[in-house]
Tab-separated table of C-alpha atoms and ligand atoms in Angstrom:
chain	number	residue	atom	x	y	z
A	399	UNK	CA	44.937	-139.689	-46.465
A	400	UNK	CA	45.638	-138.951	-50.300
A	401	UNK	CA	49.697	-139.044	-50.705
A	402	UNK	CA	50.564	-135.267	-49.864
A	403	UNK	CA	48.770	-135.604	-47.042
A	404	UNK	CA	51.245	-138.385	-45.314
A	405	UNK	CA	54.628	-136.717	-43.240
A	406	UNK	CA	57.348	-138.047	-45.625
A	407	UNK	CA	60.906	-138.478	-43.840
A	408	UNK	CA	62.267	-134.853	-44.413
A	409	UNK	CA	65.785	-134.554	-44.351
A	410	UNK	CA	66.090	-130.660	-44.854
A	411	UNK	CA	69.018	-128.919	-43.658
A	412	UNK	CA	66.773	-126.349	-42.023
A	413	UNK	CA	64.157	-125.215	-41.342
A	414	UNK	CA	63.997	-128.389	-40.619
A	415	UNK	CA	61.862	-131.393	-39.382
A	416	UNK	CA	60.361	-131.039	-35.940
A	417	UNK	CA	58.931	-133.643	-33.310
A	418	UNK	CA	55.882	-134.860	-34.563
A	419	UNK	CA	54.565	-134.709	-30.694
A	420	UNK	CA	55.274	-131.464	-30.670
A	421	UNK	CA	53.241	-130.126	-33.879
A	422	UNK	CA	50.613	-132.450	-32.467
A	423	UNK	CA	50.646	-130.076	-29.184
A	424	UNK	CA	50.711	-127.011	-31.509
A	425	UNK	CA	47.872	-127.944	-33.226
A	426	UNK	CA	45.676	-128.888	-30.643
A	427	UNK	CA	46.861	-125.341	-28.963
A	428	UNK	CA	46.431	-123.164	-32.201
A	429	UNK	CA	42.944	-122.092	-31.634
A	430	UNK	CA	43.053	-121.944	-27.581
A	431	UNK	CA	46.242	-121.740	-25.175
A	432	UNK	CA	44.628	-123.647	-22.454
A	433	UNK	CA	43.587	-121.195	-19.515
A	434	UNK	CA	43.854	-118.286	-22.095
A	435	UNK	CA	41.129	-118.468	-24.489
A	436	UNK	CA	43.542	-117.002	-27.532
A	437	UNK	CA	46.211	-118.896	-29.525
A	438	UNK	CA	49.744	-117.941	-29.171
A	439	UNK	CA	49.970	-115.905	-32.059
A	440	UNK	CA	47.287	-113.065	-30.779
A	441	UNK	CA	48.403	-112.326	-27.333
A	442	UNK	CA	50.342	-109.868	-25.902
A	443	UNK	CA	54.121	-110.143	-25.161
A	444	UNK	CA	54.022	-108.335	-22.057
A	445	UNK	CA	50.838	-110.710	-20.596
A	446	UNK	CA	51.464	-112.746	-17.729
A	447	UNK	CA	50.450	-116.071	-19.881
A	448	UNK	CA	53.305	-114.993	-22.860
A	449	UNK	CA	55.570	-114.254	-20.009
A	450	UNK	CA	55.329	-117.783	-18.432
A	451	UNK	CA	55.937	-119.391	-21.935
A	452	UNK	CA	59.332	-117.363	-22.206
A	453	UNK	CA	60.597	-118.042	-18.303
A	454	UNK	CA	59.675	-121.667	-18.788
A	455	UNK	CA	61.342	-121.623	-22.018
A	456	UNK	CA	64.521	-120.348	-20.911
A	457	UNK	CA	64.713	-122.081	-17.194
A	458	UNK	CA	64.346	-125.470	-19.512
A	459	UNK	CA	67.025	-124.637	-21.830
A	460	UNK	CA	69.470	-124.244	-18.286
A	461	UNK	CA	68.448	-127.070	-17.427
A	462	UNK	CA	68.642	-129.178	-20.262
A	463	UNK	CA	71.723	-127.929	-21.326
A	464	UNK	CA	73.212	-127.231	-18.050
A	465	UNK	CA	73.878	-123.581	-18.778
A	466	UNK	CA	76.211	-122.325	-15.571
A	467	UNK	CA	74.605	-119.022	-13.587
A	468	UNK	CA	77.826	-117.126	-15.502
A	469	UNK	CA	76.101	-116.994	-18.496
A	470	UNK	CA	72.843	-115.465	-19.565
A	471	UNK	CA	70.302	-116.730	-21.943
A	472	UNK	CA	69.342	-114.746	-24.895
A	473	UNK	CA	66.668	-115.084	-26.827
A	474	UNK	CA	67.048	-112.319	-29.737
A	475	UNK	CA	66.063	-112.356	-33.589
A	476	UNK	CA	67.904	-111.597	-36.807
A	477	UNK	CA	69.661	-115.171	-37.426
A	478	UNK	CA	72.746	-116.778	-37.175
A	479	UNK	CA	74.312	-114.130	-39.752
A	480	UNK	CA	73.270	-110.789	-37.372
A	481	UNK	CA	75.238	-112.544	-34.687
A	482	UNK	CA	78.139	-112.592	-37.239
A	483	UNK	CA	77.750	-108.402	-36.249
A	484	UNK	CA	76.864	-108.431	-32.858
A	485	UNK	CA	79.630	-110.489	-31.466
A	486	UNK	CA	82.393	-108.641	-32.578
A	487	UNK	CA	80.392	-105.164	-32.166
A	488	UNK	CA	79.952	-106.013	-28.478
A	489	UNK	CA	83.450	-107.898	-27.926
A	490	UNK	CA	85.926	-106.225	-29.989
A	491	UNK	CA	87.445	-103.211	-27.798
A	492	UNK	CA	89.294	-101.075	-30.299
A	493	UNK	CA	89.363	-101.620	-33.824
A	494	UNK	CA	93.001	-103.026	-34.101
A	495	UNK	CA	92.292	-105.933	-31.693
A	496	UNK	CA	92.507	-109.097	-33.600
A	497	UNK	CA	89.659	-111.723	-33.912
A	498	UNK	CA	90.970	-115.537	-34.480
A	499	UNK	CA	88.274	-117.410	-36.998
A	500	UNK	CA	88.947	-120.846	-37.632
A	501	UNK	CA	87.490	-121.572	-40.933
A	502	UNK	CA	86.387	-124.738	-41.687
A	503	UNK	CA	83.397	-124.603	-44.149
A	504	UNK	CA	81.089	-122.248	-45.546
A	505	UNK	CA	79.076	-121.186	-42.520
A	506	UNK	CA	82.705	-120.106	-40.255
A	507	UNK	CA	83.696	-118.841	-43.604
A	508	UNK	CA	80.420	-116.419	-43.634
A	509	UNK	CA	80.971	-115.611	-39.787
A	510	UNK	CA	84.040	-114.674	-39.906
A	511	UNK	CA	83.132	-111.765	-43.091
A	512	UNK	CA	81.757	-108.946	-40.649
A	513	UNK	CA	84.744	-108.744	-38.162
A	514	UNK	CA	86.214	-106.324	-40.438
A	515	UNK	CA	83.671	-103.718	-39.455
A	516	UNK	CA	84.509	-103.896	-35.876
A	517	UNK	CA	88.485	-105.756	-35.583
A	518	UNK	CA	91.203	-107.240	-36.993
A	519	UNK	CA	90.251	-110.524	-38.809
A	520	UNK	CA	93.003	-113.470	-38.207
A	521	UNK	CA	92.045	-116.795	-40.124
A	522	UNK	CA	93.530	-118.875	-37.296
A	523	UNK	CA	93.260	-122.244	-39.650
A	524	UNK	CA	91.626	-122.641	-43.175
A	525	UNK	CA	90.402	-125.694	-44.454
A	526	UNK	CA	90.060	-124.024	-48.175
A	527	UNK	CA	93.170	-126.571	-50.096
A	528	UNK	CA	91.651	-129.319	-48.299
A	529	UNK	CA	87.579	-128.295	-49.642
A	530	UNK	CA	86.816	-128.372	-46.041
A	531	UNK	CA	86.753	-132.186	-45.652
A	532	UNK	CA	88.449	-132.251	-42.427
A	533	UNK	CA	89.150	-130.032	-39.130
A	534	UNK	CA	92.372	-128.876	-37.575
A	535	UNK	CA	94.012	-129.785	-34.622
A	536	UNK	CA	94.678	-127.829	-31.619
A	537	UNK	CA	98.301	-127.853	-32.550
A	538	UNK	CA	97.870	-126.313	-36.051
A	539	UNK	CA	96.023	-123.060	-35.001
A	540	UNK	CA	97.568	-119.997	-35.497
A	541	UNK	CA	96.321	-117.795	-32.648
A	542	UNK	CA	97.387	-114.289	-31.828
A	543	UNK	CA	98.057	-112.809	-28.420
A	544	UNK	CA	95.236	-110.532	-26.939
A	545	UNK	CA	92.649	-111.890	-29.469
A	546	UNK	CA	89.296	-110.110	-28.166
A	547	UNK	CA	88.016	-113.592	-28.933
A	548	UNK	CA	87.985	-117.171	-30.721
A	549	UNK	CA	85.905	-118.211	-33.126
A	550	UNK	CA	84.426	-121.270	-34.655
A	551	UNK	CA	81.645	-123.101	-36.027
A	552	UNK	CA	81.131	-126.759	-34.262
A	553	UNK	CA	79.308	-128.393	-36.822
A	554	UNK	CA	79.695	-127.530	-40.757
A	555	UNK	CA	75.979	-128.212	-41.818
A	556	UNK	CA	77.010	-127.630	-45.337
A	557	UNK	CA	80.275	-129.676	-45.415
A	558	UNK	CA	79.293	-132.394	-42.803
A	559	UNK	CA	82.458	-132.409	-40.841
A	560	UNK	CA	81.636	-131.544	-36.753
A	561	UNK	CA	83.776	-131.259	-34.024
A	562	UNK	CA	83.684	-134.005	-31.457
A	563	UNK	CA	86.079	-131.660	-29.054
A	564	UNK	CA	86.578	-128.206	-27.808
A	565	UNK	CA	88.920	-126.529	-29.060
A	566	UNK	CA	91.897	-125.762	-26.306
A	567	UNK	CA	92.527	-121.695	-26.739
A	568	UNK	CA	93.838	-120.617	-23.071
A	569	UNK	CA	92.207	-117.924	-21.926
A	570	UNK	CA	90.929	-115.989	-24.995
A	571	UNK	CA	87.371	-116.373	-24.930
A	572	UNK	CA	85.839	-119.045	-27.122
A	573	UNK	CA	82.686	-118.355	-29.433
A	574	UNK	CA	80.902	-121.046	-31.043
A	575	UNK	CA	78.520	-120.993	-33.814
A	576	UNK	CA	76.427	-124.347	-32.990
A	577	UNK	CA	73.639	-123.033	-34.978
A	578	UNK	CA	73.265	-126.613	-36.532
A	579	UNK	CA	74.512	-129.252	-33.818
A	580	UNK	CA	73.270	-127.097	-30.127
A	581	UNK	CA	71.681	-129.554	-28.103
A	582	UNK	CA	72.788	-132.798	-30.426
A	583	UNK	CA	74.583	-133.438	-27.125
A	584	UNK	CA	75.842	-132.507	-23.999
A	585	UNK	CA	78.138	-129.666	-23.915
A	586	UNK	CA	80.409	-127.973	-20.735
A	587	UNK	CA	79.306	-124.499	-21.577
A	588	UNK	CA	81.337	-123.161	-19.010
A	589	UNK	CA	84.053	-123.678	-21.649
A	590	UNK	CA	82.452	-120.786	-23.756
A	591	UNK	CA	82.393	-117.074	-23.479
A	592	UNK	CA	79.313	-116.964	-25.876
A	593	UNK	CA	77.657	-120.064	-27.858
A	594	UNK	CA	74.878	-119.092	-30.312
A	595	UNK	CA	72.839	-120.650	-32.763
A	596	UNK	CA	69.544	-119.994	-34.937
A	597	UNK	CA	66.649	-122.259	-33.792
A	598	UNK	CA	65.436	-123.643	-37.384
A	599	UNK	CA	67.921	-126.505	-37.417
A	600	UNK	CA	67.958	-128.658	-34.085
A	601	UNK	CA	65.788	-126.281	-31.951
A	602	UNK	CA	62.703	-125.322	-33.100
A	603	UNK	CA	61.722	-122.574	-35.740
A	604	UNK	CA	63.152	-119.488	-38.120
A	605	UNK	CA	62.680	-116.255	-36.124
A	606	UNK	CA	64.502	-117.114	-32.863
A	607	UNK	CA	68.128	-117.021	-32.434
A	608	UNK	CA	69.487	-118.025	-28.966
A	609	UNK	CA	72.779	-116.480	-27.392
A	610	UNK	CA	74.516	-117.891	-24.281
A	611	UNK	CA	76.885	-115.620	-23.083
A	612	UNK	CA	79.024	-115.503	-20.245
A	613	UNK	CA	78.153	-112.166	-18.388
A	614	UNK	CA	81.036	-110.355	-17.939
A	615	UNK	CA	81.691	-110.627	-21.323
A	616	UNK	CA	78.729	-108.464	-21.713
A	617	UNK	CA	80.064	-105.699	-19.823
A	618	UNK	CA	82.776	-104.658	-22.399
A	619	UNK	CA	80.409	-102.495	-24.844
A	620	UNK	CA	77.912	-102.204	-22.901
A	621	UNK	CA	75.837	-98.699	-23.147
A	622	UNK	CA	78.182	-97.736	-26.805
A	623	UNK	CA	76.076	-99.292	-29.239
A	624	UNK	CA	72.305	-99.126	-30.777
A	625	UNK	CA	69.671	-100.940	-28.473
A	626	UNK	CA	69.526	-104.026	-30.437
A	627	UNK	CA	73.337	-104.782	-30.944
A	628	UNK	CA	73.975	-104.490	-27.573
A	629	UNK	CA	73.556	-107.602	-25.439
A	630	UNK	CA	73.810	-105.949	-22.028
A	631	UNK	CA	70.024	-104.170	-22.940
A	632	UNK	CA	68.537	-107.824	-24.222
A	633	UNK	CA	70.065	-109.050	-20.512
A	634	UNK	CA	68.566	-106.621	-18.575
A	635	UNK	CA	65.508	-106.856	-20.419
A	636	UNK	CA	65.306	-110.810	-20.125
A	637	UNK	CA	64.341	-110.727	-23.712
A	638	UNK	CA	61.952	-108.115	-24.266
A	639	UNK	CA	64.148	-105.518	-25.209
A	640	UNK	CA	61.118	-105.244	-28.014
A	641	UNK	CA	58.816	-107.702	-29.064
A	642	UNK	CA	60.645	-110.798	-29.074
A	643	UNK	CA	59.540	-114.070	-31.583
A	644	UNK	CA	56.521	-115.025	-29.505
A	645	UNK	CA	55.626	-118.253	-31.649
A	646	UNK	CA	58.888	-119.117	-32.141
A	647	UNK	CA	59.664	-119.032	-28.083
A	648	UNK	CA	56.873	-121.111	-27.452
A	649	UNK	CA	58.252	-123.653	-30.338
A	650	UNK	CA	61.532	-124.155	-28.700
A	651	UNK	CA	60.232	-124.121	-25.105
A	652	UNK	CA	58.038	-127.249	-26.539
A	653	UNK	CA	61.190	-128.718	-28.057
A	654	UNK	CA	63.116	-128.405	-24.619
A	655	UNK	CA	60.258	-130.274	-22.833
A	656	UNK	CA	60.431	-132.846	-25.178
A	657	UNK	CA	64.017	-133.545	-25.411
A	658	UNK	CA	63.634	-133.672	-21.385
A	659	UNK	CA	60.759	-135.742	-20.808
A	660	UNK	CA	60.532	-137.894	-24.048
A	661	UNK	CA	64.158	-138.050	-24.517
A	662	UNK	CA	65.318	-138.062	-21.429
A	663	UNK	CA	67.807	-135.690	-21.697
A	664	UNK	CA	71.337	-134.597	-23.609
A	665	UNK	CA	73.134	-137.662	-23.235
A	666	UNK	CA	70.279	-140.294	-24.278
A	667	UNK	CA	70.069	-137.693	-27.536
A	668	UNK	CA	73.561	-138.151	-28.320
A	669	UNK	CA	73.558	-141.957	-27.979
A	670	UNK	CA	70.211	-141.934	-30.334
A	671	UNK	CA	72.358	-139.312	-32.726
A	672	UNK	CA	75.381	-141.612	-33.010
A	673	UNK	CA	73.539	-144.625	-33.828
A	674	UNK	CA	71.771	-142.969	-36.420
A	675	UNK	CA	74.645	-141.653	-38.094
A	676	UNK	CA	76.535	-144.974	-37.533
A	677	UNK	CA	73.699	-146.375	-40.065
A	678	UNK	CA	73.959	-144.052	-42.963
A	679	UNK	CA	78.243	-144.022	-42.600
A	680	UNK	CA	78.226	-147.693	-42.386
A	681	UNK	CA	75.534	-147.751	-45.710
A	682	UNK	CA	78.394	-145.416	-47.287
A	683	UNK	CA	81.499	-147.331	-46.275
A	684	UNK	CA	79.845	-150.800	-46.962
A	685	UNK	CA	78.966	-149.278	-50.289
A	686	UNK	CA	82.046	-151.101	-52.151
A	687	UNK	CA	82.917	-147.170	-53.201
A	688	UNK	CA	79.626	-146.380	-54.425
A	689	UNK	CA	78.759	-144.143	-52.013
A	690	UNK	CA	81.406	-141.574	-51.584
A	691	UNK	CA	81.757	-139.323	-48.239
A	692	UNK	CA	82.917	-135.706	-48.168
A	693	UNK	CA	83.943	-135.662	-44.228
A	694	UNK	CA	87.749	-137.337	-43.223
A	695	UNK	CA	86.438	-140.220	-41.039
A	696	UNK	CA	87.513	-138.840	-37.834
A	697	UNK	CA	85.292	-135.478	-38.384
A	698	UNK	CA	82.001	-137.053	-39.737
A	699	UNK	CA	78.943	-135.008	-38.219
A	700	UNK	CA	76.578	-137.131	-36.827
A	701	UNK	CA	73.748	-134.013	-38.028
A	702	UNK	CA	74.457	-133.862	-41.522
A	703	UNK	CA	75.943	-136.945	-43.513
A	704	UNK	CA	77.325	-135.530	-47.208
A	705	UNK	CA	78.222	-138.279	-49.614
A	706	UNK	CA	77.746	-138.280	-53.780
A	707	UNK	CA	76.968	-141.211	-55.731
A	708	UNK	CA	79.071	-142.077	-58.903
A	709	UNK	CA	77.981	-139.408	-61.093
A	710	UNK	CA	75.787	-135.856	-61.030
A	711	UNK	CA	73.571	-137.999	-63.059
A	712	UNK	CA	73.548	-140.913	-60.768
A	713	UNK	CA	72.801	-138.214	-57.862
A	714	UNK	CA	69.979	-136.857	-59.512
A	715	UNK	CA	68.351	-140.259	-60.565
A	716	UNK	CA	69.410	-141.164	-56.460
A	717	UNK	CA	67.005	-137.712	-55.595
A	718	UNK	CA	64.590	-138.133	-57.653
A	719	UNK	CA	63.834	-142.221	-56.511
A	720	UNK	CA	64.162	-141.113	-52.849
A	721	UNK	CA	61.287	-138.620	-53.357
A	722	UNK	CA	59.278	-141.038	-54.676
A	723	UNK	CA	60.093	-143.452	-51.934
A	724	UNK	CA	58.984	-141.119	-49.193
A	725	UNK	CA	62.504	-139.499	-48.381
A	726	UNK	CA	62.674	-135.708	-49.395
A	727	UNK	CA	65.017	-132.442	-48.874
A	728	UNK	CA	68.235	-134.431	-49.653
A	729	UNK	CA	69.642	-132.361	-52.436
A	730	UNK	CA	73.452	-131.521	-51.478
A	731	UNK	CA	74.207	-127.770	-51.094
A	732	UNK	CA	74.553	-126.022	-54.446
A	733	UNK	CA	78.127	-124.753	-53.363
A	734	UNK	CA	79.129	-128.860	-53.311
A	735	UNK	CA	76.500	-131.165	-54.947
A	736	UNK	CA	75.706	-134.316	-54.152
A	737	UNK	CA	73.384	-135.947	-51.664
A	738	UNK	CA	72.924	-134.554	-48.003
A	739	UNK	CA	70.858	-136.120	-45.456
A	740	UNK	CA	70.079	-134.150	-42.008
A	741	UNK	CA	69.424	-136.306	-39.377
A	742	UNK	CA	68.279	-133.571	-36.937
A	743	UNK	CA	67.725	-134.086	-32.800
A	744	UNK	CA	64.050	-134.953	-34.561
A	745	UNK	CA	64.720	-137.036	-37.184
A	746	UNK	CA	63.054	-140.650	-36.334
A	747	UNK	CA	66.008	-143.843	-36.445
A	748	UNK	CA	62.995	-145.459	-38.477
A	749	UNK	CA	63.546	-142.816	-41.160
A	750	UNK	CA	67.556	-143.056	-40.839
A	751	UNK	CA	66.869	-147.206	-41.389
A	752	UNK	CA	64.737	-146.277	-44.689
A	753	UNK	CA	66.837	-143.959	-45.977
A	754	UNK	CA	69.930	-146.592	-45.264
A	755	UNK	CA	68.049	-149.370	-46.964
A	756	UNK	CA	67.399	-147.507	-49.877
A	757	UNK	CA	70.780	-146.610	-50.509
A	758	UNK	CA	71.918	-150.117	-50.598
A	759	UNK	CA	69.195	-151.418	-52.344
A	760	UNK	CA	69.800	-147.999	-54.672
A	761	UNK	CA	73.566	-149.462	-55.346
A	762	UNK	CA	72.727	-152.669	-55.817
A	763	UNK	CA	70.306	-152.122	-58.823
A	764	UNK	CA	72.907	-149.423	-60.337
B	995	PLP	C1	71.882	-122.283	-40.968
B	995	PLP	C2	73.142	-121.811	-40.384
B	995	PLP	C3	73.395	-120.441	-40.216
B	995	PLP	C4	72.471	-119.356	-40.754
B	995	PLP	O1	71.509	-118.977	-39.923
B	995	PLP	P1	70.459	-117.851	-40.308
B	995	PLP	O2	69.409	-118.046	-39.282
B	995	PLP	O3	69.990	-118.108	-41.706
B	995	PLP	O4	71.156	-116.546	-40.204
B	995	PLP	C5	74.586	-120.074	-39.626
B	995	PLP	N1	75.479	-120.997	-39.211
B	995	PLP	C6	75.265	-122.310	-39.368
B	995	PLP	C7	76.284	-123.286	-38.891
B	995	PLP	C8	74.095	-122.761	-39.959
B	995	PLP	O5	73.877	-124.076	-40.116
């Protein structure tokens, strides 16, 4: 194999690396879905062998993540940012009722932008003075009464600061963008009136968004708004409202198994997360200040680890070596600079160990 041709550790913020036992089973299904005789891409939504793909897809993702029969499973299209619409078009009641977004980085900042169309925006908390380096506690949230709903984002992919609770809210529903942390972990989803997040980062590819939403919550809109927006039709449905991302289904069905069987589960990925990003904070903090992280200790996101060297040109000449050393896609955010690694569900420790390795050895010799 020339050099292009060897998987480098890619730590891309998404779309993002995948489990190299899972492209394997791509590949060696790409010309033939066994017992089919087409690939995945040519068949027909509405078959019986696409239809198995999405029920197994779906009855693994309850599983793994222990989604309670109160909520449905979603699998729409349309990204993160469309559910930035939809939640508020299908939740919101009457234009005056108030929507509490806790903003804590870039991504909640984004989400909370399209509740004007629909409510009453409330910033509950803003983490703006502090440039989003740390999250609020319970007791600093400004909440308003009869809320149609709470929002927040769990993990900050941009900013590297993740929440390591739930938020306590009473009884307004809670909605959770977990577009870059679902399935880092086990979560009690029965906490949630809706958790969503687009697949690219932690659970498989661009094109599939999944929705979990608690059903009743479904019933509030239901039948006012245009087929797509309205969650009650994808329910009913189970998905094929209209063609739903075939490829992209079968992706994250493949990423379930695997996080099942080679995993083994939720819990034995969070143990495997935290180590990992134990190794690249402990490179940073045993850095003698070289290394310096954006998150507050106590909010560090064990997905994606933000930290700058000494200088933009000290970043750049960090980049540029860790390219050539096999580590790519660590270029910080424009919006904040500086070096970000994603450690993803998929991310290998071995390629955590190199990439910790080289930034001491990087520190040393600068
Ligand atoms: C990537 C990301 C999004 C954007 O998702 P799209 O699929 O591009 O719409 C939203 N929220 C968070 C937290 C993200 O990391």
């Amino acid at each position: 194999m020339t050099a292009t041709q060897t998987r480098v550790y890619n730590f891309s913020a998404g779309p993002a690396v995948l489990p190299e036992t899972v492209l394997e089973q791509i590949r060696d299904e790409m010309l033939c879905l066994p017992g089919v005789g087409s690939s995945i891409l040519e068949i027909s939504h509405r078959g019986s062998a696409f239809m198995r793909i999405l029920a197994d897809a779906r009855d693994r993702l309850r599983r793994l993540f222990s989604v309670p029969e109160s909520h449905e499973i979603l699998f729409l299209q349309g990204g993160s940012i469309l559910q930035n619409a939809m939640i508020p078009a299908n939740l919101v009641t009457d234009p005056g009722q108030a929507v509490d977004c806790i903003v804590t980085g870039s991504w909640s900042k984004k989400n909370s932008e399209d509740v004007k169309y629909y409510g009453k925006l409330n910033v509950a908390w803003n983490g703006k003075e502090c440039n989003f380096n740390r999250l609020p506690a319970d007791s600093e949230l400004k909440l308003s009464s009869g809320a149609a709903y709470v929002h927040y984002t769990s993990n900050e992919t941009i900013h590297g600061i993740q929440f390591h609770g739930i938020p306590e809210v009473g009884n307004t529903p809670l909605v959770c963008d977990m577009s870059s942390d679902m399935l880092c972990r086990p979560v009690d989803v029965s906490r949630y009136g809706l958790i969503y997040a687009c697949a690219q980062k932690n659970c498989g590819i661009a094109g599939l968004t999944i929705v979990i939403i608690r059903r009743d919550l479904m019933e509030r809109r239901s039948g006012q708004l245009p087929t797509y927006l309205d969650y009650s039709k994808h329910a009913a449905e189970e998905s094929m409202a209209n063609t739903p991302p075939t490829f992209a289904i079968y992706v994250s069905g493949l990423v379930f198994q695997w996080l099942a069987n080679e995993v083994g589960g939720l819990e034995a990925m969070r143990k495997i997360n935290e180590r990992k990003a134990a190794i690249l904070y402990e490179a940073i903090d045993n850095s003698g200040g070289f290394y310096r992280g954006h998150a507050n200790p106590s909010n560090r996101s064990i997905m994606n680890v933000v930290f700058r060297t000494p200088s933009e040109e000290s970043d750049k000449a960090f980049l540029d070596a860790a390219s050539r050393a096999g580590m790519t896609q660590l270029k910080g955010h424009r919006s904040l600079g500086g070096i970000r690694a994603s450690i993803y569900n998929a991310m290998p420790v071995a390629g955590v160990e190199a990439l910790a390795q080289f930034m001491t050895d990087f520190a040393r010799k600068n």
